[in-house]
Amino acid sequence: MSRCLFVFISLLMQLSGSDSQNLTVSELRNRMSKDDLPAMVEMAHRQLIGEVMPFEQEFVLKAFTKGSEAGIARARSGLADCHMWGVGMRRDTSQVMELLEMAAEQGDPLGTYRLGWYCCHGVLLKQDFERGLKLIRKASGLGSLDADAGLARLTLTGYGVPKDESAGLSQLRSLAEERGSSQAAMILADFYRGKFAEGAKQDPVLATKYLLMAGEKNHAGALVALGDLAMEKSDRQGAANCYRKAIARNSGEGMYKLGSMQMRDASVRMEGEDWYQLLLAADAVGHGPATLKLAQVNYHAPGYTFRDLDWKKSAGFYERWIAENPGEWRDQYMAVEKLLEMYFEGGLGLDRDFNRCIVIAQPQLDYNVWAAAYAGRVLLHQDAPLGNTREHFIRGYACLLKSRVLWKMQQQKIYWLSDEALFVLRSRHGMTREEVARAEELVQQGFPNPRTPLLP
Amino acid sequence: MKNPVMMIAVGLCVCLGQLAGAPLFGNAPKDEAAIALKERIVAAYRSQGIERGIQMLDADGRAFIKGSGATGKFDFFSAVVTDAANGSGREDLEWRLAVTEWCYNFSWAEGEGYWYRFLTPVMHERYFEAGRYGAARAVLDRERTRKLEGGRELDIAQLATDGRVNAEFPAIARKTLGGLERIETKDFPFFISQAQQDLVEGKWRSGMEAAALASEHAMSTIKSFEARPNLVDSKAMASEMTANWRRAKMLSADGFRFLDLPELEVQELEELSGFEHDEWKGWSDVMMGRSRASQLTYILGRENRIETIKSMEEIRQEFKKERYTSKEDSDRVYLMIADIHFRDGNAGRGWAVIDEIRNKAGQSRDMKFEVDREWARHRVNTGNPEWVEPVLISLLTIAREGGLKQREIELYEIYARLLVALGRYGDALVIQKELVRLLKSFDLFPRLPGALYQLAAIHALLGEGDRADSALKDARRTLEIAELPDASRKRFGAALNHPLPEPSNENKAADPITDLQPMKSMTIPLEGLLARGLFTLTNLSGRKVAGELQFQGDGLVFRDPQEGIISLNVSAPDGLKQLRRKVAIAAGDFLAIDLSRNSPLDAGVSQVSIRWQPDEGNPQSAEWTAEDAEVGISFAITDAGEYLDNPFYLIPVYHLLQYKDAFAEVADIRVVASAPARVELYDQDDELVFVDVDGDGSFVSEGDMISKDLNRNSLGDLTLDAAKQEMRFRLFVRPVTVDHQKPLSLDLQLLQQGEWVTHSTDRIVFPEKGE
């Protein structure tokens, strides 16, 4: 019954929008002037995929929102993309899956493909490769070129399907060169840049060819990659221009890269450009490195200009970045260290907060050197802010020892905390041989850890 | 906004209202309320004085900071600190110090981390200006410890060594960051502060290593940024680093001056003045460097007098025109010009310059010191020793009060030469010996051959041929083993080859004076360790003193004789009740009397009476008591004594620290006097631990200095050697005022788990007048 209903509704929606997909841009504009919603949705779609420029984000969001409320499948999938990529709004993934499920249910090829891809890769939901592949194949059947490119990519890389490099390449070439798929061109470029396997053979000439092909179709990723290529050749102005084009496609990576460049290099700034605003914009579209960069910038401005440093903002960016990027181990370490440092030292708008240090540190005590280190520093602080019993000092010292154990486990050759530092810190509170032995014993017993309260 | 791409990006930010108000990076304070409050505080200071200004900072300033956001706080601090540096504080150094101190202490205590870090080198500089070297050292220690806790080692001694800074003078190690990559560019000014601090404390080696590290880093950073002019911070960084480099180079030159190595000093100065850069910061270092280089090239015979004076005069005029450097810089150059006149045999012109500077009103204490020292030096050099001694004694007092070991050494040199010129060879010997002791204590080996030669010369004048030969041999041996530049070695060698003077009959020796100290001493050893006591018999006169030492007690036995020490065991089974020994003590020398209970197992009370019977003069006696060992204690200062004050010299007060476990590695120690007294403490290697100018036990007064602080808690400490269980250390105590009715007591305290515990109390009794 439900399937019959689905087919019926799909038919209805396709009927209502099917002719829009075949209209020229001027025809679309003509219809839009008469408040034709399917035409607005189609125009928004073409802007979203880069077929029509400029990319008017406010309009795109508005069109998809209205279309989605009216039940247009393409609008729902487009609105999901807006939420996912922060188009005309701050990135917010809470409704993405719901919108995509609806779009796929209604038979929208792009929505079906996106849902399939997310299923395959476990994006925003638990990975379900079987369902994902089924959805991508369905999207392909519905005429999605992106889905065709996605399937070819799976074949090329052997991800979840038997690997057939030759077939995959052949399909991608056909899609890119004969059917104008920017997605396929980008996949080929990545392949020739050796992105799919470590140590893979690279072919810079072909890589550039396909990047240019994708770039011509306003593929944001390709535009950023072209910028990176220019950077490799020390062509900073050329790189900046590529990033600008990517930014016009709402690329967070482009914003981040241009903003980072401009931060210290005034020669790549154009009138009216503001590197800090670019980083904020990249953060708003959910580009994690920009969030991290903003945290770093507010922690320590480049050069000798400090007036607007704001540790409160820095801490906010760091805390959000840590929450949103649990898998980024290397940067997590640095972020936690900086965050703990800021709460430990205080200043630049952030109040010193030793308790907050403990709260941040406690869950990470099993693996994070800095968490253990700062817990130790708090407990052994000269003013003993969280208590001055001998047990506080013993536990504090145990935390320092633990941080050294963790450091060694991570195969660092030189202790971050020298013997000298340990001596100074234990000497500060006159710790005895017996107290130090007790701290060593605590570490052997697994202290400190996320489960046992740090404070006595 | 013409760029469509930016219209999108920025438009997005605007539509996301929460991102509005993003910062516009820049330095100048803009917060009107912050600037207005600063103005009110400065106005209050101007009309009602420093105290009122600081009260306002503490009340209104604190409230403003607590109630402001990041920018408001920043602007307030920025306005106040800038005004203290270049505004109202430029006119009143006391106000400048008070404001900086308030901001620094507030930022440390209240967690304004940025400002604390910014103010650390500033605070150090301010304390330095004020002669509060102990407080300056504490600023550095605090920062070094903070960095150390965060895994950044800023102690120059702890850094890896990679070769030598100067192949001709290998004593200075090239320090590298090998492995300690967590040190950042912003940490390097710290090394400059450290170099400055170490040099004034006489620690030339670490000071010069720190200066070399800072200058090398600064130069590599300058080059790195000059190669990337497109970076927005290239100019600022290159400028900042140029100023750092200049300061570090000047400090290196200061180090070579302290070592009396003008050949190397001039190299540093020429490098400093030869580096062309349009940066203004550090300009006065460059100009002063040029002036000093001119002076030295003349002294080393590479420049003629006319050219030298011409170039120095030009520099002096440049300094006079400049508003933003110390107004005394031109006078400092003028003093150098005077020196050239004297060296050129034109004393009249030299005196004219010196008199002109001496007669100026409103000089800083530091400038007054320099000009008086130059006056005294040239008086002695030109054979006019009259009136010099009171000036030198006054300068010496200032140097001691300021903890300026570097200057103390210079003054001892002048003083000894003065006393020779006055024919007071015995007194000269005492001073020269103290100079040699200080040079050894600070390992100033390049200066040692010259000082030993001078010692030999004084012995020769006194007719003490053997001692003169011995000192000369010592001087030659010292020079032989010293690794020095060829030119310096040649210069020192030539000085040693001058024939020693013939004995002189002109010795104006005072009557023989000897001093046996302490009068009473009591020891309570730790269980299992020996009871030990130490007395000194000092010859304060200008000629040899002979006499007999008599000992009375149970089981007395002389131990192996050593030069300068009489050792005896007490309570030995085969010992005697009485022992005697004839002794002779050279002028200015002293004899140590080392008593030791025979066995750690000995119980009960042991007593020894010591009597000194000189061939001429009055006898003196002293008592030593050793009690039962103390049980259940793992470390303690085990002795206390009663001393009779002797105004003619600094009485050495010896103590013994015993410990059963060296786990703590150091013992934090202080001395609290019952009345103001200058206390100097030297460790078992005779290296200075601290100077406490008023004996209050804290180290923040002007002139206080901590020279050894291994555990970096801003308290002087004694290093516990794990291979031993005891160490001797000594104090020199000079009461600020004397109350004949009230002995001075000295509490020797050790820090134990955060509490100061008194382990021993000495008494210094003041003799009645005429006693």
PDB file of N, CA and C in Angstrom, chain B residues 169-239:
ATOM      1  N   PHE B 169      88.088  31.673  23.171  1.00  0.00           N
ATOM      2  CA  PHE B 169      87.804  31.656  24.610  1.00  0.00           C
ATOM      3  C   PHE B 169      86.740  30.583  24.864  1.00  0.00           C
ATOM      4  N   PRO B 170      87.173  29.327  24.954  1.00  0.00           N
ATOM      5  CA  PRO B 170      86.204  28.221  24.949  1.00  0.00           C
ATOM      6  C   PRO B 170      85.390  28.053  26.235  1.00  0.00           C
ATOM      7  N   ALA B 171      85.582  28.948  27.190  1.00  0.00           N
ATOM      8  CA  ALA B 171      84.848  28.781  28.454  1.00  0.00           C
ATOM      9  C   ALA B 171      83.344  28.968  28.281  1.00  0.00           C
ATOM     10  N   ILE B 172      82.945  29.600  27.199  1.00  0.00           N
ATOM     11  CA  ILE B 172      81.510  29.869  27.017  1.00  0.00           C
ATOM     12  C   ILE B 172      80.939  28.857  26.031  1.00  0.00           C
ATOM     13  N   ALA B 173      80.034  28.042  26.551  1.00  0.00           N
ATOM     14  CA  ALA B 173      79.449  26.985  25.720  1.00  0.00           C
ATOM     15  C   ALA B 173      78.379  27.562  24.806  1.00  0.00           C
ATOM     16  N   ARG B 174      78.311  27.020  23.600  1.00  0.00           N
ATOM     17  CA  ARG B 174      77.187  27.392  22.725  1.00  0.00           C
ATOM     18  C   ARG B 174      76.019  26.494  23.123  1.00  0.00           C
ATOM     19  N   LYS B 175      74.981  27.118  23.586  1.00  0.00           N
ATOM     20  CA  LYS B 175      73.812  26.360  24.022  1.00  0.00           C
ATOM     21  C   LYS B 175      72.830  26.224  22.867  1.00  0.00           C
ATOM     22  N   THR B 176      72.208  25.074  22.804  1.00  0.00           N
ATOM     23  CA  THR B 176      71.231  24.856  21.730  1.00  0.00           C
ATOM     24  C   THR B 176      69.933  24.363  22.347  1.00  0.00           C
ATOM     25  N   LEU B 177      68.945  24.275  21.521  1.00  0.00           N
ATOM     26  CA  LEU B 177      67.646  23.829  22.018  1.00  0.00           C
ATOM     27  C   LEU B 177      67.443  22.349  21.743  1.00  0.00           C
ATOM     28  N   GLY B 178      68.487  21.648  21.348  1.00  0.00           N
ATOM     29  CA  GLY B 178      68.375  20.244  20.938  1.00  0.00           C
ATOM     30  C   GLY B 178      67.351  19.463  21.733  1.00  0.00           C
ATOM     31  N   GLY B 179      66.248  19.155  21.145  1.00  0.00           N
ATOM     32  CA  GLY B 179      65.243  18.332  21.816  1.00  0.00           C
ATOM     33  C   GLY B 179      64.202  19.142  22.537  1.00  0.00           C
ATOM     34  N   LEU B 180      64.563  20.320  22.978  1.00  0.00           N
ATOM     35  CA  LEU B 180      63.594  21.117  23.735  1.00  0.00           C
ATOM     36  C   LEU B 180      62.896  22.072  22.773  1.00  0.00           C
ATOM     37  N   GLU B 181      62.289  21.492  21.766  1.00  0.00           N
ATOM     38  CA  GLU B 181      61.748  22.306  20.684  1.00  0.00           C
ATOM     39  C   GLU B 181      60.529  23.105  21.121  1.00  0.00           C
ATOM     40  N   ARG B 182      60.104  22.909  22.362  1.00  0.00           N
ATOM     41  CA  ARG B 182      58.925  23.643  22.827  1.00  0.00           C
ATOM     42  C   ARG B 182      59.251  25.091  23.191  1.00  0.00           C
ATOM     43  N   ILE B 183      60.508  25.457  23.176  1.00  0.00           N
ATOM     44  CA  ILE B 183      60.860  26.876  23.378  1.00  0.00           C
ATOM     45  C   ILE B 183      60.464  27.646  22.127  1.00  0.00           C
ATOM     46  N   GLU B 184      59.824  28.782  22.328  1.00  0.00           N
ATOM     47  CA  GLU B 184      59.317  29.552  21.196  1.00  0.00           C
ATOM     48  C   GLU B 184      60.066  30.880  21.085  1.00  0.00           C
ATOM     49  N   THR B 185      59.869  31.529  19.950  1.00  0.00           N
ATOM     50  CA  THR B 185      60.524  32.808  19.717  1.00  0.00           C
ATOM     51  C   THR B 185      60.231  33.794  20.842  1.00  0.00           C
ATOM     52  N   LYS B 186      58.989  33.776  21.306  1.00  0.00           N
ATOM     53  CA  LYS B 186      58.625  34.742  22.342  1.00  0.00           C
ATOM     54  C   LYS B 186      59.344  34.470  23.668  1.00  0.00           C
ATOM     55  N   ASP B 187      59.972  33.295  23.795  1.00  0.00           N
ATOM     56  CA  ASP B 187      60.702  32.986  25.024  1.00  0.00           C
ATOM     57  C   ASP B 187      62.096  33.617  25.048  1.00  0.00           C
ATOM     58  N   PHE B 188      62.593  34.048  23.894  1.00  0.00           N
ATOM     59  CA  PHE B 188      63.998  34.439  23.839  1.00  0.00           C
ATOM     60  C   PHE B 188      64.357  35.715  24.598  1.00  0.00           C
ATOM     61  N   PRO B 189      63.454  36.699  24.669  1.00  0.00           N
ATOM     62  CA  PRO B 189      63.810  37.858  25.497  1.00  0.00           C
ATOM     63  C   PRO B 189      64.146  37.442  26.940  1.00  0.00           C
ATOM     64  N   PHE B 190      63.576  36.313  27.359  1.00  0.00           N
ATOM     65  CA  PHE B 190      63.865  35.843  28.710  1.00  0.00           C
ATOM     66  C   PHE B 190      65.367  35.605  28.886  1.00  0.00           C
ATOM     67  N   PHE B 191      65.994  35.057  27.847  1.00  0.00           N
ATOM     68  CA  PHE B 191      67.422  34.759  27.962  1.00  0.00           C
ATOM     69  C   PHE B 191      68.234  36.051  28.108  1.00  0.00           C
ATOM     70  N   ILE B 192      67.722  37.130  27.534  1.00  0.00           N
ATOM     71  CA  ILE B 192      68.416  38.413  27.683  1.00  0.00           C
ATOM     72  C   ILE B 192      68.324  38.879  29.133  1.00  0.00           C
ATOM     73  N   SER B 193      67.121  38.770  29.691  1.00  0.00           N
ATOM     74  CA  SER B 193      66.960  39.140  31.108  1.00  0.00           C
ATOM     75  C   SER B 193      67.863  38.274  31.983  1.00  0.00           C
ATOM     76  N   GLN B 194      67.904  36.986  31.648  1.00  0.00           N
ATOM     77  CA  GLN B 194      68.722  36.073  32.445  1.00  0.00           C
ATOM     78  C   GLN B 194      70.198  36.458  32.348  1.00  0.00           C
ATOM     79  N   ALA B 195      70.631  36.805  31.142  1.00  0.00           N
ATOM     80  CA  ALA B 195      72.034  37.190  30.954  1.00  0.00           C
ATOM     81  C   ALA B 195      72.355  38.416  31.799  1.00  0.00           C
ATOM     82  N   GLN B 196      71.457  39.377  31.778  1.00  0.00           N
ATOM     83  CA  GLN B 196      71.651  40.621  32.526  1.00  0.00           C
ATOM     84  C   GLN B 196      71.760  40.320  34.027  1.00  0.00           C
ATOM     85  N   GLN B 197      70.846  39.455  34.490  1.00  0.00           N
ATOM     86  CA  GLN B 197      70.816  39.111  35.911  1.00  0.00           C
ATOM     87  C   GLN B 197      72.089  38.357  36.314  1.00  0.00           C
ATOM     88  N   ASP B 198      72.435  37.369  35.520  1.00  0.00           N
ATOM     89  CA  ASP B 198      73.597  36.552  35.866  1.00  0.00           C
ATOM     90  C   ASP B 198      74.872  37.389  35.881  1.00  0.00           C
ATOM     91  N   LEU B 199      74.991  38.292  34.932  1.00  0.00           N
ATOM     92  CA  LEU B 199      76.221  39.092  34.874  1.00  0.00           C
ATOM     93  C   LEU B 199      76.364  39.968  36.108  1.00  0.00           C
ATOM     94  N   VAL B 200      75.276  40.574  36.532  1.00  0.00           N
ATOM     95  CA  VAL B 200      75.395  41.453  37.699  1.00  0.00           C
ATOM     96  C   VAL B 200      75.676  40.640  38.959  1.00  0.00           C
ATOM     97  N   GLU B 201      75.228  39.376  38.942  1.00  0.00           N
ATOM     98  CA  GLU B 201      75.504  38.522  40.099  1.00  0.00           C
ATOM     99  C   GLU B 201      76.879  37.875  40.000  1.00  0.00           C
ATOM    100  N   GLY B 202      77.597  38.188  38.949  1.00  0.00           N
ATOM    101  CA  GLY B 202      78.945  37.638  38.792  1.00  0.00           C
ATOM    102  C   GLY B 202      78.969  36.303  38.074  1.00  0.00           C
ATOM    103  N   LYS B 203      77.801  35.775  37.684  1.00  0.00           N
ATOM    104  CA  LYS B 203      77.778  34.465  37.008  1.00  0.00           C
ATOM    105  C   LYS B 203      77.982  34.701  35.505  1.00  0.00           C
ATOM    106  N   TRP B 204      79.198  35.018  35.172  1.00  0.00           N
ATOM    107  CA  TRP B 204      79.495  35.445  33.803  1.00  0.00           C
ATOM    108  C   TRP B 204      79.287  34.330  32.788  1.00  0.00           C
ATOM    109  N   ARG B 205      79.593  33.093  33.197  1.00  0.00           N
ATOM    110  CA  ARG B 205      79.551  31.996  32.231  1.00  0.00           C
ATOM    111  C   ARG B 205      78.125  31.794  31.725  1.00  0.00           C
ATOM    112  N   SER B 206      77.199  31.571  32.661  1.00  0.00           N
ATOM    113  CA  SER B 206      75.813  31.339  32.237  1.00  0.00           C
ATOM    114  C   SER B 206      75.227  32.603  31.603  1.00  0.00           C
ATOM    115  N   GLY B 207      75.632  33.763  32.119  1.00  0.00           N
ATOM    116  CA  GLY B 207      75.130  35.014  31.553  1.00  0.00           C
ATOM    117  C   GLY B 207      75.544  35.170  30.099  1.00  0.00           C
ATOM    118  N   MET B 208      76.782  34.870  29.826  1.00  0.00           N
ATOM    119  CA  MET B 208      77.264  35.034  28.448  1.00  0.00           C
ATOM    120  C   MET B 208      76.718  33.932  27.538  1.00  0.00           C
ATOM    121  N   GLU B 209      76.494  32.769  28.101  1.00  0.00           N
ATOM    122  CA  GLU B 209      75.874  31.704  27.288  1.00  0.00           C
ATOM    123  C   GLU B 209      74.455  32.091  26.893  1.00  0.00           C
ATOM    124  N   ALA B 210      73.749  32.670  27.868  1.00  0.00           N
ATOM    125  CA  ALA B 210      72.371  33.098  27.573  1.00  0.00           C
ATOM    126  C   ALA B 210      72.369  34.223  26.538  1.00  0.00           C
ATOM    127  N   ALA B 211      73.309  35.149  26.681  1.00  0.00           N
ATOM    128  CA  ALA B 211      73.376  36.262  25.722  1.00  0.00           C
ATOM    129  C   ALA B 211      73.697  35.742  24.324  1.00  0.00           C
ATOM    130  N   ALA B 212      74.607  34.776  24.251  1.00  0.00           N
ATOM    131  CA  ALA B 212      74.978  34.224  22.938  1.00  0.00           C
ATOM    132  C   ALA B 212      73.791  33.499  22.307  1.00  0.00           C
ATOM    133  N   LEU B 213      73.079  32.731  23.120  1.00  0.00           N
ATOM    134  CA  LEU B 213      71.908  32.012  22.589  1.00  0.00           C
ATOM    135  C   LEU B 213      70.881  33.012  22.052  1.00  0.00           C
ATOM    136  N   ALA B 214      70.642  34.057  22.845  1.00  0.00           N
ATOM    137  CA  ALA B 214      69.647  35.057  22.434  1.00  0.00           C
ATOM    138  C   ALA B 214      70.094  35.783  21.170  1.00  0.00           C
ATOM    139  N   SER B 215      71.370  36.123  21.083  1.00  0.00           N
ATOM    140  CA  SER B 215      71.810  36.884  19.905  1.00  0.00           C
ATOM    141  C   SER B 215      71.788  36.000  18.661  1.00  0.00           C
ATOM    142  N   GLU B 216      72.185  34.751  18.806  1.00  0.00           N
ATOM    143  CA  GLU B 216      72.182  33.857  17.632  1.00  0.00           C
ATOM    144  C   GLU B 216      70.762  33.629  17.134  1.00  0.00           C
ATOM    145  N   HIS B 217      69.858  33.429  18.091  1.00  0.00           N
ATOM    146  CA  HIS B 217      68.460  33.210  17.690  1.00  0.00           C
ATOM    147  C   HIS B 217      67.894  34.462  17.033  1.00  0.00           C
ATOM    148  N   ALA B 218      68.211  35.611  17.628  1.00  0.00           N
ATOM    149  CA  ALA B 218      67.683  36.863  17.072  1.00  0.00           C
ATOM    150  C   ALA B 218      68.177  37.061  15.642  1.00  0.00           C
ATOM    151  N   MET B 219      69.460  36.815  15.420  1.00  0.00           N
ATOM    152  CA  MET B 219      70.007  37.051  14.078  1.00  0.00           C
ATOM    153  C   MET B 219      69.399  36.084  13.058  1.00  0.00           C
ATOM    154  N   SER B 220      69.224  34.819  13.457  1.00  0.00           N
ATOM    155  CA  SER B 220      68.649  33.879  12.484  1.00  0.00           C
ATOM    156  C   SER B 220      67.192  34.253  12.195  1.00  0.00           C
ATOM    157  N   THR B 221      66.493  34.782  13.191  1.00  0.00           N
ATOM    158  CA  THR B 221      65.106  35.197  12.958  1.00  0.00           C
ATOM    159  C   THR B 221      65.068  36.431  12.052  1.00  0.00           C
ATOM    160  N   ILE B 222      65.991  37.366  12.298  1.00  0.00           N
ATOM    161  CA  ILE B 222      66.039  38.564  11.439  1.00  0.00           C
ATOM    162  C   ILE B 222      66.219  38.134   9.980  1.00  0.00           C
ATOM    163  N   LYS B 223      67.173  37.234   9.769  1.00  0.00           N
ATOM    164  CA  LYS B 223      67.450  36.800   8.388  1.00  0.00           C
ATOM    165  C   LYS B 223      66.247  36.095   7.785  1.00  0.00           C
ATOM    166  N   SER B 224      65.630  35.266   8.616  1.00  0.00           N
ATOM    167  CA  SER B 224      64.488  34.498   8.117  1.00  0.00           C
ATOM    168  C   SER B 224      63.338  35.430   7.706  1.00  0.00           C
ATOM    169  N   PHE B 225      63.096  36.454   8.501  1.00  0.00           N
ATOM    170  CA  PHE B 225      61.995  37.366   8.155  1.00  0.00           C
ATOM    171  C   PHE B 225      62.383  38.323   7.032  1.00  0.00           C
ATOM    172  N   GLU B 226      63.637  38.689   6.979  1.00  0.00           N
ATOM    173  CA  GLU B 226      64.055  39.571   5.881  1.00  0.00           C
ATOM    174  C   GLU B 226      63.904  38.873   4.535  1.00  0.00           C
ATOM    175  N   ALA B 227      63.997  37.541   4.570  1.00  0.00           N
ATOM    176  CA  ALA B 227      63.837  36.783   3.320  1.00  0.00           C
ATOM    177  C   ALA B 227      62.366  36.658   2.928  1.00  0.00           C
ATOM    178  N   ARG B 228      61.455  37.028   3.827  1.00  0.00           N
ATOM    179  CA  ARG B 228      60.021  36.917   3.523  1.00  0.00           C
ATOM    180  C   ARG B 228      59.324  38.248   3.804  1.00  0.00           C
ATOM    181  N   PRO B 229      59.661  39.269   3.013  1.00  0.00           N
ATOM    182  CA  PRO B 229      59.123  40.602   3.322  1.00  0.00           C
ATOM    183  C   PRO B 229      57.614  40.711   3.122  1.00  0.00           C
ATOM    184  N   ASN B 230      57.027  39.716   2.434  1.00  0.00           N
ATOM    185  CA  ASN B 230      55.581  39.793   2.164  1.00  0.00           C
ATOM    186  C   ASN B 230      54.746  39.515   3.410  1.00  0.00           C
ATOM    187  N   LEU B 231      55.332  38.901   4.421  1.00  0.00           N
ATOM    188  CA  LEU B 231      54.543  38.576   5.612  1.00  0.00           C
ATOM    189  C   LEU B 231      54.220  39.844   6.398  1.00  0.00           C
ATOM    190  N   VAL B 232      52.989  39.895   6.904  1.00  0.00           N
ATOM    191  CA  VAL B 232      52.561  41.137   7.561  1.00  0.00           C
ATOM    192  C   VAL B 232      53.397  41.453   8.798  1.00  0.00           C
ATOM    193  N   ASP B 233      53.942  40.428   9.437  1.00  0.00           N
ATOM    194  CA  ASP B 233      54.685  40.675  10.671  1.00  0.00           C
ATOM    195  C   ASP B 233      56.197  40.687  10.455  1.00  0.00           C
ATOM    196  N   SER B 234      56.628  40.640   9.188  1.00  0.00           N
ATOM    197  CA  SER B 234      58.077  40.585   8.925  1.00  0.00           C
ATOM    198  C   SER B 234      58.809  41.776   9.530  1.00  0.00           C
ATOM    199  N   LYS B 235      58.280  42.960   9.299  1.00  0.00           N
ATOM    200  CA  LYS B 235      58.983  44.157   9.747  1.00  0.00           C
ATOM    201  C   LYS B 235      58.991  44.218  11.278  1.00  0.00           C
ATOM    202  N   ALA B 236      57.809  43.940  11.840  1.00  0.00           N
ATOM    203  CA  ALA B 236      57.710  43.999  13.305  1.00  0.00           C
ATOM    204  C   ALA B 236      58.651  42.981  13.950  1.00  0.00           C
ATOM    205  N   MET B 237      58.662  41.775  13.396  1.00  0.00           N
ATOM    206  CA  MET B 237      59.506  40.729  13.980  1.00  0.00           C
ATOM    207  C   MET B 237      60.982  41.081  13.809  1.00  0.00           C
ATOM    208  N   ALA B 238      61.347  41.521  12.610  1.00  0.00           N
ATOM    209  CA  ALA B 238      62.750  41.862  12.368  1.00  0.00           C
ATOM    210  C   ALA B 238      63.184  43.008  13.285  1.00  0.00           C
ATOM    211  N   SER B 239      62.273  43.961  13.515  1.00  0.00           N
ATOM    212  CA  SER B 239      62.601  45.087  14.399  1.00  0.00           C
ATOM    213  C   SER B 239      62.808  44.618  15.833  1.00  0.00           C
TER     214      SER B 239
END
